[in-house]
CSV table of C-alpha atoms and ligand atoms in Angstrom, one decimal:
chain,number,residue,atom,x,y,z
A,1,MET,CA,0.0,0.0,0.0
A,2,SER,CA,1.2,3.5,-0.8
A,3,SER,CA,2.2,5.7,2.1
A,4,HIS,CA,-0.5,8.3,1.3
A,5,LEU,CA,-4.2,8.0,0.5
A,6,LEU,CA,-4.9,10.8,-2.1
A,7,SER,CA,-7.0,8.6,-4.4
A,8,ILE,CA,-9.0,5.5,-3.7
A,9,SER,CA,-6.9,4.0,-6.5
A,10,ASP,CA,-3.8,4.3,-4.3
A,11,LEU,CA,-5.3,1.0,-2.9
A,12,SER,CA,-5.3,-2.4,-4.5
A,13,TYR,CA,-8.2,-4.8,-4.1
A,14,ALA,CA,-6.2,-6.6,-1.5
A,15,ASP,CA,-5.5,-3.4,0.4
A,16,ILE,CA,-9.2,-2.6,0.4
A,17,ILE,CA,-10.2,-6.0,1.7
A,18,TYR,CA,-7.5,-5.8,4.4
A,19,LEU,CA,-8.8,-2.3,5.5
A,20,LEU,CA,-12.4,-3.5,5.5
A,21,ASP,CA,-11.6,-6.6,7.5
A,22,THR,CA,-9.6,-4.5,10.0
A,23,ALA,CA,-12.5,-2.0,10.2
A,24,SER,CA,-15.1,-4.7,10.8
A,25,ASP,CA,-12.9,-6.1,13.6
A,26,LEU,CA,-12.4,-2.7,15.2
A,27,LYS,CA,-16.2,-2.0,14.9
A,28,GLU,CA,-17.0,-5.2,16.7
A,29,LYS,CA,-14.4,-4.5,19.4
A,30,ARG,CA,-15.7,-0.9,19.9
A,31,ALA,CA,-19.2,-2.2,20.4
A,32,ARG,CA,-17.8,-4.5,23.2
A,33,GLY,CA,-16.1,-1.5,24.8
A,34,LYS,CA,-12.6,-2.7,24.1
A,35,THR,CA,-10.0,0.2,24.2
A,36,PHE,CA,-6.6,0.5,22.5
A,37,ASP,CA,-3.4,2.5,22.9
A,38,ILE,CA,-1.7,1.4,19.7
A,39,LEU,CA,-1.3,5.0,18.5
A,40,LYS,CA,-0.2,6.3,21.9
A,41,ASN,CA,2.0,9.4,21.3
A,42,LYS,CA,1.0,9.7,17.7
A,43,THR,CA,-0.6,12.9,16.5
A,44,LEU,CA,-2.7,13.5,13.4
A,45,ALA,CA,-3.0,17.0,12.0
A,46,MET,CA,-6.4,17.7,10.4
A,47,LEU,CA,-6.2,20.6,8.0
A,48,PHE,CA,-9.5,22.1,6.7
A,49,GLU,CA,-10.1,24.6,4.0
A,50,LYS,CA,-13.8,23.7,4.0
A,51,SER,CA,-16.5,22.8,6.5
A,52,SER,CA,-17.0,19.3,7.8
A,53,THR,CA,-19.0,17.4,10.4
A,54,ARG,CA,-18.3,13.7,9.7
A,55,THR,CA,-14.8,13.9,8.5
A,56,ARG,CA,-13.6,16.1,11.3
A,57,LEU,CA,-15.4,14.1,14.1
A,58,SER,CA,-14.7,10.6,12.8
A,59,PHE,CA,-11.0,11.3,12.4
A,60,GLU,CA,-10.7,12.9,15.8
A,61,VAL,CA,-12.6,10.1,17.5
A,62,ALA,CA,-10.6,7.5,15.6
A,63,MET,CA,-7.3,8.9,16.9
A,64,THR,CA,-8.8,9.1,20.5
A,65,ASP,CA,-10.1,5.6,20.3
A,66,LEU,CA,-6.7,4.3,19.2
A,67,GLY,CA,-4.9,6.1,22.0
A,68,GLY,CA,-3.5,8.9,19.9
A,69,HIS,CA,-4.3,12.6,19.5
A,70,ALA,CA,-5.7,14.8,16.7
A,71,ILE,CA,-5.3,18.5,16.1
A,72,TYR,CA,-7.9,20.5,14.2
A,73,LEU,CA,-6.5,23.2,12.0
A,74,ASN,CA,-8.5,25.8,10.0
A,75,TYR,CA,-6.2,27.1,7.3
A,76,LYS,CA,-7.5,30.6,7.9
A,77,ASP,CA,-6.0,30.6,11.4
A,78,MET,CA,-2.6,29.3,10.0
A,79,GLN,CA,0.1,31.3,8.3
A,80,LEU,CA,-1.1,29.3,5.2
A,81,GLY,CA,-4.0,31.7,5.2
A,82,ARG,CA,-1.6,34.6,5.1
A,83,GLY,CA,0.5,33.3,2.2
A,84,GLU,CA,3.0,30.8,3.6
A,85,SER,CA,3.5,28.1,1.0
A,86,VAL,CA,1.9,24.7,1.1
A,87,ALA,CA,5.4,23.2,0.7
A,88,ASP,CA,6.9,25.0,3.7
A,89,THR,CA,3.7,24.2,5.7
A,90,ALA,CA,4.2,20.5,4.9
A,91,ARG,CA,7.9,20.6,5.8
A,92,VAL,CA,7.1,22.2,9.2
A,93,MET,CA,4.1,20.0,10.0
A,94,SER,CA,6.2,16.9,9.3
A,95,ARG,CA,8.5,17.9,12.1
A,96,TYR,CA,5.7,17.8,14.6
A,97,VAL,CA,3.0,15.3,13.6
A,98,HIS,CA,2.9,11.7,12.3
A,99,ALA,CA,0.3,12.2,9.6
A,100,ILE,CA,-1.7,14.9,7.9
A,101,MET,CA,-5.4,14.6,6.9
A,102,ALA,CA,-6.4,17.5,4.7
A,103,ARG,CA,-9.7,18.8,3.1
A,104,VAL,CA,-8.8,21.1,0.3
A,105,TYR,CA,-10.3,22.9,-2.7
A,106,LYS,CA,-7.6,21.9,-5.1
A,107,HIS,CA,-6.4,18.3,-5.3
A,108,GLU,CA,-3.0,19.7,-6.2
A,109,THR,CA,-2.6,21.0,-2.6
A,110,LEU,CA,-2.7,17.4,-1.4
A,111,VAL,CA,-0.1,16.4,-3.9
A,112,GLU,CA,2.1,19.3,-2.8
A,113,LEU,CA,1.7,18.3,0.9
A,114,SER,CA,2.6,14.7,0.1
A,115,GLU,CA,5.6,15.7,-2.0
A,116,ASN,CA,7.1,18.2,0.4
A,117,GLY,CA,6.3,16.6,3.8
A,118,THR,CA,7.7,13.4,5.1
A,119,VAL,CA,4.6,12.0,6.8
A,120,PRO,CA,1.5,10.2,5.3
A,121,VAL,CA,-1.1,12.5,3.8
A,122,ILE,CA,-4.8,11.5,3.7
A,123,ASN,CA,-7.3,13.1,1.4
A,124,GLY,CA,-10.3,14.2,3.5
A,125,LEU,CA,-12.0,15.5,0.3
A,126,SER,CA,-10.7,17.5,-2.6
A,127,ASP,CA,-12.3,18.8,-5.8
A,128,LEU,CA,-11.4,15.5,-7.4
A,129,GLU,CA,-11.9,12.7,-4.9
A,130,HIS,CA,-13.2,11.6,-1.5
A,131,PRO,CA,-11.5,8.3,-0.9
A,132,CYS,CA,-12.3,7.9,2.8
A,133,GLN,CA,-16.0,8.2,2.0
A,134,LEU,CA,-15.7,5.4,-0.5
A,135,LEU,CA,-14.0,3.2,2.0
A,136,ALA,CA,-17.0,3.7,4.3
A,137,ASP,CA,-19.4,3.1,1.4
A,138,LEU,CA,-17.6,-0.2,0.6
A,139,LEU,CA,-17.8,-1.4,4.2
A,140,THR,CA,-21.5,-0.5,4.3
A,141,ILE,CA,-22.2,-2.3,1.0
A,142,ARG,CA,-20.3,-5.4,2.2
A,143,GLU,CA,-22.3,-5.4,5.5
A,144,TYR,CA,-25.7,-5.2,3.6
A,145,LYS,CA,-24.9,-7.2,0.5
A,146,GLY,CA,-22.1,-9.5,1.6
A,147,LYS,CA,-20.2,-9.1,-1.7
A,148,PHE,CA,-19.2,-6.6,-4.4
A,149,LYS,CA,-18.8,-8.6,-7.6
A,150,GLY,CA,-21.6,-8.2,-10.0
A,151,LEU,CA,-23.6,-5.6,-8.0
A,152,ASN,CA,-25.2,-2.7,-9.9
A,153,PHE,CA,-24.0,0.5,-8.3
A,154,VAL,CA,-26.0,3.4,-9.6
A,155,TRP,CA,-25.1,7.1,-9.1
A,156,ILE,CA,-27.7,9.8,-9.6
A,157,GLY,CA,-26.8,13.5,-10.0
A,158,ASP,CA,-23.6,15.4,-10.0
A,159,GLY,CA,-20.5,13.7,-11.4
A,160,ASN,CA,-18.5,15.2,-8.5
A,161,ASN,CA,-15.6,14.2,-6.2
A,162,VAL,CA,-17.6,11.4,-4.5
A,163,CYS,CA,-18.8,10.1,-7.9
A,164,ASN,CA,-15.1,10.1,-9.2
A,165,SER,CA,-14.0,8.0,-6.2
A,166,ALA,CA,-17.1,5.7,-6.7
A,167,MET,CA,-16.0,5.0,-10.3
A,168,LEU,CA,-12.6,3.9,-9.1
A,169,ALA,CA,-14.0,2.0,-6.1
A,170,CYS,CA,-16.4,0.1,-8.4
A,171,ALA,CA,-13.6,-0.7,-10.8
A,172,LEU,CA,-11.4,-2.0,-8.0
A,173,THR,CA,-14.1,-4.2,-6.4
A,174,GLY,CA,-15.9,-5.5,-9.5
A,175,MET,CA,-19.2,-3.6,-9.2
A,176,LYS,CA,-20.8,-2.4,-12.4
A,177,MET,CA,-21.5,1.3,-12.2
A,178,THR,CA,-24.0,3.5,-14.0
A,179,ALA,CA,-24.0,7.2,-13.4
A,180,ALA,CA,-26.9,9.4,-14.6
A,181,CYS,CA,-25.8,13.0,-14.7
A,182,PRO,CA,-27.2,16.0,-16.5
A,183,GLN,CA,-25.3,17.0,-19.6
A,184,GLY,CA,-22.3,19.1,-18.6
A,185,TYR,CA,-22.1,17.5,-15.1
A,186,GLU,CA,-20.5,14.2,-16.0
A,187,PRO,CA,-17.6,12.9,-13.9
A,188,ASN,CA,-14.0,13.8,-14.6
A,189,ALA,CA,-12.9,12.3,-17.9
A,190,GLU,CA,-9.4,11.3,-16.8
A,191,ILE,CA,-10.7,9.5,-13.7
A,192,LEU,CA,-13.3,7.7,-15.8
A,193,ALA,CA,-10.6,6.6,-18.2
A,194,LYS,CA,-8.5,5.4,-15.2
A,195,ALA,CA,-11.4,3.5,-13.8
A,196,ARG,CA,-12.0,1.8,-17.2
A,197,ALA,CA,-8.3,1.0,-17.5
A,198,LEU,CA,-8.6,-0.7,-14.1
A,199,GLY,CA,-11.2,-3.0,-15.6
A,200,GLY,CA,-14.3,-1.1,-14.6
A,201,THR,CA,-17.6,-1.4,-16.4
A,202,ILE,CA,-18.9,2.2,-16.1
A,203,ASN,CA,-21.7,3.7,-18.1
A,204,ILE,CA,-22.4,7.4,-18.1
A,205,ILE,CA,-25.9,8.3,-19.2
A,206,ASN,CA,-28.3,11.2,-18.8
A,207,ASP,CA,-31.5,9.3,-18.0
A,208,PRO,CA,-32.0,8.7,-14.2
A,209,MET,CA,-35.0,6.3,-14.7
A,210,LYS,CA,-33.0,4.1,-17.0
A,211,ALA,CA,-29.9,4.2,-14.8
A,212,ALA,CA,-32.0,3.1,-11.7
A,213,LYS,CA,-33.3,-0.1,-13.4
A,214,LYS,CA,-32.1,-3.2,-11.4
A,215,ALA,CA,-30.0,-1.1,-9.1
A,216,ASP,CA,-28.6,-2.9,-6.1
A,217,ILE,CA,-27.2,0.4,-4.7
A,218,LEU,CA,-28.6,3.9,-5.4
A,219,SER,CA,-26.2,6.6,-4.4
A,220,THR,CA,-26.3,10.4,-4.6
A,221,ASP,CA,-24.8,13.5,-3.2
A,222,VAL,CA,-25.6,17.2,-2.9
A,223,TRP,CA,-26.3,19.2,-6.1
A,224,VAL,CA,-24.2,22.1,-4.9
A,225,SER,CA,-20.8,21.0,-3.6
A,226,MET,CA,-18.6,23.2,-1.5
A,227,GLY,CA,-17.0,25.7,-3.9
A,228,ASP,CA,-19.9,25.5,-6.3
A,229,GLU,CA,-22.2,27.9,-4.4
A,230,GLU,CA,-22.2,30.6,-7.1
A,231,GLU,CA,-23.9,28.1,-9.4
A,232,TYR,CA,-26.7,27.4,-6.9
A,233,ASP,CA,-29.7,28.5,-8.9
A,234,GLN,CA,-28.5,27.1,-12.2
A,235,ARG,CA,-27.7,23.8,-10.5
A,236,LEU,CA,-31.0,23.5,-8.8
A,237,HIS,CA,-32.6,23.9,-12.2
A,238,ASP,CA,-30.4,21.5,-14.1
A,239,PHE,CA,-30.5,18.7,-11.4
A,240,ALA,CA,-34.3,18.9,-10.8
A,241,PRO,CA,-35.0,15.6,-12.7
A,242,TYR,CA,-32.2,13.8,-10.9
A,243,GLN,CA,-33.8,13.4,-7.5
A,244,ILE,CA,-33.9,10.0,-5.7
A,245,ASN,CA,-37.5,9.7,-4.8
A,246,SER,CA,-40.0,6.8,-4.4
A,247,LYS,CA,-40.7,6.8,-8.1
A,248,LEU,CA,-37.1,6.3,-8.9
A,249,LEU,CA,-36.8,3.7,-6.2
A,250,GLU,CA,-39.5,1.6,-7.9
A,251,GLN,CA,-37.1,1.1,-10.9
A,252,ALA,CA,-34.5,-0.5,-8.7
A,253,LYS,CA,-34.4,-4.0,-7.1
A,254,HIS,CA,-36.8,-4.4,-4.2
A,255,ASP,CA,-33.9,-4.7,-1.7
A,256,VAL,CA,-31.9,-1.7,-3.1
A,257,MET,CA,-29.8,0.1,-0.6
A,258,VAL,CA,-29.7,3.9,-0.7
A,259,LEU,CA,-26.5,5.7,0.1
A,260,HIS,CA,-25.7,9.4,0.5
A,261,CYS,CA,-22.4,10.6,1.9
A,262,LEU,CA,-24.3,13.4,3.8
A,263,PRO,CA,-25.1,16.2,4.4
A,264,ALA,CA,-28.4,15.6,2.7
A,265,HIS,CA,-30.7,18.2,1.4
A,266,ARG,CA,-34.2,16.7,1.7
A,267,GLY,CA,-36.4,17.8,-1.2
A,268,GLU,CA,-33.4,18.4,-3.5
A,269,GLU,CA,-31.2,15.4,-4.4
A,270,ILE,CA,-33.2,13.0,-2.2
A,271,THR,CA,-36.7,13.1,-0.7
A,272,ALA,CA,-37.3,12.7,3.1
A,273,GLU,CA,-39.3,9.5,2.5
A,274,VAL,CA,-36.3,7.8,0.8
A,275,VAL,CA,-33.4,9.1,3.0
A,276,ASP,CA,-35.4,8.3,6.1
A,277,GLY,CA,-37.1,5.2,4.7
A,278,PRO,CA,-36.4,1.4,5.0
A,279,ASN,CA,-33.9,1.2,2.1
A,280,SER,CA,-31.7,3.9,3.5
A,281,ALA,CA,-28.3,3.0,4.9
A,282,VAL,CA,-27.0,6.5,5.3
A,283,PHE,CA,-26.4,6.6,9.0
A,284,ASP,CA,-24.6,3.2,9.0
A,285,GLN,CA,-22.6,4.6,6.2
A,286,ALA,CA,-21.8,7.7,8.2
A,287,GLU,CA,-20.8,5.6,11.2
A,288,ASN,CA,-18.6,3.5,9.1
A,289,ARG,CA,-16.4,6.5,8.3
A,290,LEU,CA,-15.0,6.0,11.9
A,291,HIS,CA,-14.2,2.3,11.5
A,292,VAL,CA,-12.5,2.5,8.1
A,293,GLN,CA,-10.5,5.5,9.0
A,294,LYS,CA,-9.2,3.7,12.2
A,295,ALA,CA,-8.1,0.9,10.0
A,296,LEU,CA,-6.4,3.3,7.6
A,297,LEU,CA,-4.7,5.2,10.5
A,298,LEU,CA,-3.4,1.9,11.9
A,299,LYS,CA,-2.1,0.9,8.5
A,300,LEU,CA,-0.4,4.3,7.9
A,301,LEU,CA,0.8,5.0,11.4
A,302,SER,CA,1.7,1.9,13.3
B,1,CP,N1,-19.5,13.0,4.0
B,1,CP,C1,-18.7,13.9,4.6
B,1,CP,O1,-17.5,14.0,4.2
B,1,CP,O2,-19.2,14.7,5.5
B,1,CP,P1,-18.6,16.0,6.1
B,1,CP,O3,-18.5,17.1,5.0
B,1,CP,O4,-19.5,16.4,7.2
B,1,CP,O5,-17.2,15.7,6.6
B,2,NVA,N1,-19.6,16.7,-3.0
B,2,NVA,C1,-19.7,17.3,-1.7
B,2,NVA,C2,-19.4,16.2,-0.6
B,2,NVA,C3,-19.5,16.7,0.8
B,2,NVA,C4,-19.1,15.7,1.8
B,2,NVA,C5,-18.8,18.5,-1.6
B,2,NVA,O1,-17.6,18.4,-2.1
B,2,NVA,O2,-19.2,19.5,-1.0
């Protein structure tokens, strides 16, 4: 396994299975109240250029649960916010902490951190990818479906960072993926090509009803990602037919599981009856961020 996690494709299929097995084991031990000090005296720096609820909390709790420590850093409060370079910041942070998790606007910032620092760098979401989210999604899918191979993973809506990581994750695990996106909002072409080169069967179409047919998994995300706020009105208009609602759910298999990385906007990309309904796995999915990230931290830090 690579010493950084910038893309879900930094992991092989074997790495993914190893992380999911470790995560399941840690999840079961946490439920029994077992505590650890494996990461005693290890510190994770968590650098944020954007808001977060799940990523921040789950990483901080993960470090606490493993006996280590996490420091939350808002870039605006750092010299980074006053013009210090990313490279120098990485060099300095590497003298203090054992790993850096960063949520950034430009994926390039993560690459710069990883190239100039000497500690593992974890992508906590960039404009291109959200690999930790997909690790949690994979754990949740395995818990509900017991397998990956041959499942129909259907993405509805924006071909964004989470969708990009989903294409790679599907390619790595043998799920067939169909993404229904409005014209002009398709996923990143280079990442699509990479997913196909990894052996992925990935269809990008514009028709959500057609995409949802025989879905084992229906997944979506917000229509307006962080950084896209200026396009709010245009996006709400363009994405209106791409809502996961009960009509769309009827197209899918009866036991379809519904995923959403959250935060959800009920009435926009998903209706309340679906996200709060019997097919929804979104809160298990959110919980699983904690368990997969613990597995990841153990792998990168111990
Ligand atoms: N899904 C996710 O990454 O949530 P946060 O933005 O709350 O971290
Ligand atoms: N695509 C969303 C995910 C939030 C967790 C965003 O980038 O804002």
